[in-house]
PDB file of C-alpha atoms in Angstrom:
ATOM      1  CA  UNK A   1       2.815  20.207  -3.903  1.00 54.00           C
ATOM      2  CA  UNK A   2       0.776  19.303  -1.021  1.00 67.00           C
ATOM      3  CA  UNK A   3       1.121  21.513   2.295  1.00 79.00           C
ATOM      4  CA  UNK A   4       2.774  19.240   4.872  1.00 83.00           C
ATOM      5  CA  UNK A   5       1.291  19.063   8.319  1.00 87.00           C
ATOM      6  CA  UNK A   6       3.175  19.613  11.797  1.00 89.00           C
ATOM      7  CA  UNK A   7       3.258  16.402  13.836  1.00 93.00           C
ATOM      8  CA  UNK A   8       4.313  16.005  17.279  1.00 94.00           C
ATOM      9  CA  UNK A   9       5.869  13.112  18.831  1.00 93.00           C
ATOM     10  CA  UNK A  10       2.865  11.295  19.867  1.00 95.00           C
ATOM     11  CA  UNK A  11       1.241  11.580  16.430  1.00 95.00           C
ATOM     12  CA  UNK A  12       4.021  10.633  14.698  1.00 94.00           C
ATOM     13  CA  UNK A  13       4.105   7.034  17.204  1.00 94.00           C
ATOM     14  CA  UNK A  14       0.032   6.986  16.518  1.00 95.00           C
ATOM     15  CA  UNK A  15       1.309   6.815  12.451  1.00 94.00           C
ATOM     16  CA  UNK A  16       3.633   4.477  12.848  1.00 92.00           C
ATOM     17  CA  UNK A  17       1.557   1.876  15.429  1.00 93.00           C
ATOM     18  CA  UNK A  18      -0.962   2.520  12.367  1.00 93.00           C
ATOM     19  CA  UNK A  19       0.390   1.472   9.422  1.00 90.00           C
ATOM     20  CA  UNK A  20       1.761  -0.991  11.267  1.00 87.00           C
ATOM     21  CA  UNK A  21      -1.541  -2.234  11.938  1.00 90.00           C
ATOM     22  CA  UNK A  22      -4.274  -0.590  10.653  1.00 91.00           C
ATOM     23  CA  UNK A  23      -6.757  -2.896  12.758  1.00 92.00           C
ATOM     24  CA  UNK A  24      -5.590  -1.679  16.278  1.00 94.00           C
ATOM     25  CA  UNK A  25      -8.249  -0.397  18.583  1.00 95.00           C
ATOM     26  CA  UNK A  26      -7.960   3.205  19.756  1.00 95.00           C
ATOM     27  CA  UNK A  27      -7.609   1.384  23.739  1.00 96.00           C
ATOM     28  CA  UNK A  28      -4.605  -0.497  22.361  1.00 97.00           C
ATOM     29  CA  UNK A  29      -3.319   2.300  20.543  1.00 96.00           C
ATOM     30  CA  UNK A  30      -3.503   4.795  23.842  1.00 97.00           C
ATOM     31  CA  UNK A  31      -1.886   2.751  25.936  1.00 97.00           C
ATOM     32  CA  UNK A  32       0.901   2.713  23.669  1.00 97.00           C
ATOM     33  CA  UNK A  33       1.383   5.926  23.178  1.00 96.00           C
ATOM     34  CA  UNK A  34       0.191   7.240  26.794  1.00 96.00           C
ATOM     35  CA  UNK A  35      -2.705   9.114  26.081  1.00 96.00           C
ATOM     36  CA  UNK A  36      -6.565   8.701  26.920  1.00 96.00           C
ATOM     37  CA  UNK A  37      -8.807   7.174  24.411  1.00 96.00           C
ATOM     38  CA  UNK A  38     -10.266   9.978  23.764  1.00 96.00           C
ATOM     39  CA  UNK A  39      -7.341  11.739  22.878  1.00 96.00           C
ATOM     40  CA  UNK A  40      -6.173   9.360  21.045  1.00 96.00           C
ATOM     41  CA  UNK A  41      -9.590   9.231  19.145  1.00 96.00           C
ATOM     42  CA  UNK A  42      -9.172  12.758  18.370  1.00 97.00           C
ATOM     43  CA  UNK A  43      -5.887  12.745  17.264  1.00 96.00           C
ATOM     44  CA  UNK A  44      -6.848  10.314  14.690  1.00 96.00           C
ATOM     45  CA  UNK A  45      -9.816  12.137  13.439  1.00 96.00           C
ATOM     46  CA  UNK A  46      -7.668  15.223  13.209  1.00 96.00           C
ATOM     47  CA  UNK A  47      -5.377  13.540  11.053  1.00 96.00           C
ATOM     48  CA  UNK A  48      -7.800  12.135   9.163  1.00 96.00           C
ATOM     49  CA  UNK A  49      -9.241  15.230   8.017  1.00 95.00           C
ATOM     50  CA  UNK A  50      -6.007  17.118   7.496  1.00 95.00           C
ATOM     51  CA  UNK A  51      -5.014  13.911   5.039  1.00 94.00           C
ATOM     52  CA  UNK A  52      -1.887  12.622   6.368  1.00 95.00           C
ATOM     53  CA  UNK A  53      -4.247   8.954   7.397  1.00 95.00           C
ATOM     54  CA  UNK A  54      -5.952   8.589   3.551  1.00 93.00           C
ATOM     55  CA  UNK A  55      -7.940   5.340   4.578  1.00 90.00           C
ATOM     56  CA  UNK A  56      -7.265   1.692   5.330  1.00 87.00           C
ATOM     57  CA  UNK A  57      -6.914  -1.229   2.749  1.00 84.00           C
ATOM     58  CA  UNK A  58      -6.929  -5.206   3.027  1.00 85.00           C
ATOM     59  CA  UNK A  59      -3.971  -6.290   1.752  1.00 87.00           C
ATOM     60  CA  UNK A  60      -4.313  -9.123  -0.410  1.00 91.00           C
ATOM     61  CA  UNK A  61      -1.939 -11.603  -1.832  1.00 94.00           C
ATOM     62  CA  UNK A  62      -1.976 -11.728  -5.307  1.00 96.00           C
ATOM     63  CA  UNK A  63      -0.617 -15.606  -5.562  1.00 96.00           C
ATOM     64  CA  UNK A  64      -3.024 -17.054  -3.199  1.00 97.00           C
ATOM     65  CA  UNK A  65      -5.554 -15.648  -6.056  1.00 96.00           C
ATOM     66  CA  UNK A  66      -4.261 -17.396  -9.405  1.00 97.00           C
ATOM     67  CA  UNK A  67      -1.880 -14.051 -10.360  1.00 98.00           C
ATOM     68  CA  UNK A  68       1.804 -15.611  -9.009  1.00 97.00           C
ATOM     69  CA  UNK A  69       3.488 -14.129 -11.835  1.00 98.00           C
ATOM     70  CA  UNK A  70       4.588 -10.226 -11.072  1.00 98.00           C
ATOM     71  CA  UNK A  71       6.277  -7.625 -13.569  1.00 98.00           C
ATOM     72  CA  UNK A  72       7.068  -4.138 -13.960  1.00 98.00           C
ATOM     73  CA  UNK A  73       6.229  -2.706 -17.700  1.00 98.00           C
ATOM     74  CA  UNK A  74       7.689   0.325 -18.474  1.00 98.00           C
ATOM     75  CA  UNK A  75       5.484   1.802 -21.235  1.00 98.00           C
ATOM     76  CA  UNK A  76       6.397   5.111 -23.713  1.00 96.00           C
ATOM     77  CA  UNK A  77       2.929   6.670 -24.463  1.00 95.00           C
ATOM     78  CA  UNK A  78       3.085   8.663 -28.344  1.00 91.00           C
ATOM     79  CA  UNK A  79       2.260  11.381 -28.549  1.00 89.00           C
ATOM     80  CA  UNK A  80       2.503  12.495 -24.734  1.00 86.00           C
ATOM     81  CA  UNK A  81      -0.497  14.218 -25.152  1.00 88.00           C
ATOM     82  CA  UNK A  82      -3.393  15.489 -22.252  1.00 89.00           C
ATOM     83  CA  UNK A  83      -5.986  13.889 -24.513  1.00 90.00           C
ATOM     84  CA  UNK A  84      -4.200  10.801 -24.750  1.00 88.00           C
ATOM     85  CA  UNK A  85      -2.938  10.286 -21.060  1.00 90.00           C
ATOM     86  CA  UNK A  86      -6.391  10.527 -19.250  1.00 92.00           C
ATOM     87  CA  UNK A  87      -8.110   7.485 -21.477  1.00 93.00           C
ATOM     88  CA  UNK A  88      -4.799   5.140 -21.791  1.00 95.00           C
ATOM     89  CA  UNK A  89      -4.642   5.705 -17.459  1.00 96.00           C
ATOM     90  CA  UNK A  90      -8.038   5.183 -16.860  1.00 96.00           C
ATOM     91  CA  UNK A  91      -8.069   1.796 -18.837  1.00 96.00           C
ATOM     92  CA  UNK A  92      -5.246   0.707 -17.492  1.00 97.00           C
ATOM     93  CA  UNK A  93      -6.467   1.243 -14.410  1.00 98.00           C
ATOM     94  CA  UNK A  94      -9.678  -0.786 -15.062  1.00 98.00           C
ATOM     95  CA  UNK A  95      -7.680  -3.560 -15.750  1.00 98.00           C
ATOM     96  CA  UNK A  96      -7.841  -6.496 -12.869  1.00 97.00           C
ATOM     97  CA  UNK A  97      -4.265  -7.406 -13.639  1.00 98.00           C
ATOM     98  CA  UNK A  98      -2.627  -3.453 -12.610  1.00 98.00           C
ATOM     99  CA  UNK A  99      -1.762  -2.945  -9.081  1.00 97.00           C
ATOM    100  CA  UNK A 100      -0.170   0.067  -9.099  1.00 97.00           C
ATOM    101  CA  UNK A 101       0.258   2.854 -11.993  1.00 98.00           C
ATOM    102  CA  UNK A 102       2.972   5.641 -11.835  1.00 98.00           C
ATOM    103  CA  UNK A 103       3.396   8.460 -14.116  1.00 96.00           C
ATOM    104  CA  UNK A 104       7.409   9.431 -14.506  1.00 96.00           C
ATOM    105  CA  UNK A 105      10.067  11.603 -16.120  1.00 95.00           C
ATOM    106  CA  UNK A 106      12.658  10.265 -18.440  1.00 94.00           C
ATOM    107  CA  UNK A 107      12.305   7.951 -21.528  1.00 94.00           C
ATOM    108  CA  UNK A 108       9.398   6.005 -20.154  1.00 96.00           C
ATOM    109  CA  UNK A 109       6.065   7.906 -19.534  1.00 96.00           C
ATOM    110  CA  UNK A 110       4.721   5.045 -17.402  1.00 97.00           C
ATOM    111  CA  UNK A 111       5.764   2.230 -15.143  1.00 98.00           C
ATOM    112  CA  UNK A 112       2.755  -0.516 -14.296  1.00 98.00           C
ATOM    113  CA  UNK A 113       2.865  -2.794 -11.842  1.00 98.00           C
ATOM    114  CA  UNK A 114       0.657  -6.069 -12.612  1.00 98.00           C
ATOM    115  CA  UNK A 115      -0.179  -9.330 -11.260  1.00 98.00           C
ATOM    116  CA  UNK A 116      -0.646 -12.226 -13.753  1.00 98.00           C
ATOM    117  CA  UNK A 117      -1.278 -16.130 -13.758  1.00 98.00           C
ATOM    118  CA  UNK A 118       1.659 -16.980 -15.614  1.00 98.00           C
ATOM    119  CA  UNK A 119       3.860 -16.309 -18.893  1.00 98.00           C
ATOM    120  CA  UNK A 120       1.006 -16.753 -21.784  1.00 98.00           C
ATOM    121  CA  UNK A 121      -1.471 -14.609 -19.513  1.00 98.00           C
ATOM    122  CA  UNK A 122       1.190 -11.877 -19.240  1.00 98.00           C
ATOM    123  CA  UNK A 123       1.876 -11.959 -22.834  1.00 98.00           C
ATOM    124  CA  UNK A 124      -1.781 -11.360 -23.307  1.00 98.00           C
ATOM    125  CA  UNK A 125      -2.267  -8.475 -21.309  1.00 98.00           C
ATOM    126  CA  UNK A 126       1.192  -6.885 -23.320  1.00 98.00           C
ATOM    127  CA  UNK A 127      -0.041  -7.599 -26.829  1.00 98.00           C
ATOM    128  CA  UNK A 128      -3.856  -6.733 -26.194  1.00 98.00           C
ATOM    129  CA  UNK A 129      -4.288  -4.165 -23.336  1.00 97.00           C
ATOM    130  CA  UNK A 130      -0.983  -2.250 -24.112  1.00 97.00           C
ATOM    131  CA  UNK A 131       1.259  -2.909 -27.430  1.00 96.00           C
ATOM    132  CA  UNK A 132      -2.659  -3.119 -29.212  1.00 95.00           C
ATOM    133  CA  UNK A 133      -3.387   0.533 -28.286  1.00 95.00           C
ATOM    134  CA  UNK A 134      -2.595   3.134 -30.725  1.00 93.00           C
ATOM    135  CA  UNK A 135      -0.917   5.288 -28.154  1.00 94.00           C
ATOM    136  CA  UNK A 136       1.412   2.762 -26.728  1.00 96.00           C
ATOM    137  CA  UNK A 137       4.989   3.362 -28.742  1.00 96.00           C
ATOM    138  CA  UNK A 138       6.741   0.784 -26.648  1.00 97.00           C
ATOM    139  CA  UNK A 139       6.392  -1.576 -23.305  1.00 98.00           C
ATOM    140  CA  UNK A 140       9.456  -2.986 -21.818  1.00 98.00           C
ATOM    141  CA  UNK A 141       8.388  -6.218 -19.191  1.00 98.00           C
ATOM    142  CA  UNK A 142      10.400  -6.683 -16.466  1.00 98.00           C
ATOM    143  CA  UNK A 143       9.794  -9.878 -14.180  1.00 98.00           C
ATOM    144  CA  UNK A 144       9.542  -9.581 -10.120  1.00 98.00           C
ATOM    145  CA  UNK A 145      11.403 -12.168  -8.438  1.00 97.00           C
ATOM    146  CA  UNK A 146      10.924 -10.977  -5.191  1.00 95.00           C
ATOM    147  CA  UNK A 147       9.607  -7.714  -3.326  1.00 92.00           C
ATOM    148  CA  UNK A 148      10.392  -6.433   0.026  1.00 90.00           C
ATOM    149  CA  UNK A 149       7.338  -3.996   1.770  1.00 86.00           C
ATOM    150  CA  UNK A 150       8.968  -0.944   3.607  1.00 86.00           C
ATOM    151  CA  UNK A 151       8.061   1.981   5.683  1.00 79.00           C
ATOM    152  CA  UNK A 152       6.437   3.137   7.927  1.00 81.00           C
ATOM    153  CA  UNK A 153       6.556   6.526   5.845  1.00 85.00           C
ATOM    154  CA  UNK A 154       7.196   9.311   8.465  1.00 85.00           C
ATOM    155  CA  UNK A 155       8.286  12.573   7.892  1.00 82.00           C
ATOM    156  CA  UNK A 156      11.890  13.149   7.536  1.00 82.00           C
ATOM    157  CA  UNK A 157      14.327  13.722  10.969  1.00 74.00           C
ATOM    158  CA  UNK A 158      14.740  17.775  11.404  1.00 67.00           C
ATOM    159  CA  UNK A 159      18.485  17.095  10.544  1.00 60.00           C
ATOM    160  CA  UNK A 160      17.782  15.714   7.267  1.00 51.00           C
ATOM    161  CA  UNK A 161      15.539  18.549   6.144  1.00 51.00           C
ATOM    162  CA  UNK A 162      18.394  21.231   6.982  1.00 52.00           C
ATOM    163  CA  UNK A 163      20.864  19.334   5.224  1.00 51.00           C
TER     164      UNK A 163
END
């Protein structure tokens, strides 16, 4: 597990005025914080390279681009082996409909999230990018209906880590 890095008050505000927007200028953010520019310039930097800020990204919405259709396959990978995992994550991966991959415990080895046109495209990606693979035991589709995007991710309170 990663080491985790000691934050002070003011870095912790400079987190959360950043992922709130990424775009803000390091004026903007100083003045909200109540620091100098510069400080607040090297703050940033600082956690930069100590990896607690791991870049920026554009944020795109995935219905405004022909994939309105969201869903959640869980997907049971035989056998479980190191051989096996690296090529069946890298492909899927690759593929323009994954957002997001996760590698779990329990009965499922894998949970995908993907972005599709509609119905008959996400069928296609099922039977030919997963159930088509020799690997792939079993996928299990769930549909999104709706998402909610939450955070900021801080560290947790003092109390909460001594309970």
């Amino acid at each position: 597990m990663a080491e985790s890095v000691v934050l002070d008050p003011v870095d912790l505000h400079l987190l959360r005025l950043l992922q709130n927007d990424a775009r803000t200028t390091y004026r903007d953010l100083a003045a909200q914080v109540g620091v100098a520019p510069s400080t607040c310039l090297d703050r940033v930097t600082r956690l930069r390279r100590s990896g607690v800020i791991l870049g920026h990204r554009l944020q795109l919405d995935p219905a405004k681009l022909g994939r309105g259709l969201q869903a959640l396959l869980s997907v049971q990978v035989r056998p479980h082996r190191r051989e096996l995992v690296g090529p069946f994550v890298e492909r899927i991966r690759a593929l323009p409909e994954s957002l997001t991959v996760f590698h779990l415990t329990g009965p499922d080895d894998y949970l995908v999230h993907v972005a599709v046109a509609d119905m008959a495209d996400l069928q296609r990606l099922v039977l030919d990018e997963f159930t088509a693979r020799r690997e792939v035991a079993r996928v299990e589709t769930r549909l999104i209906f709706q998402q909610w995007d939450c955070g900021p991710v801080m560290p947790p309170s003092p109390s909460a880590q001594s309970a």
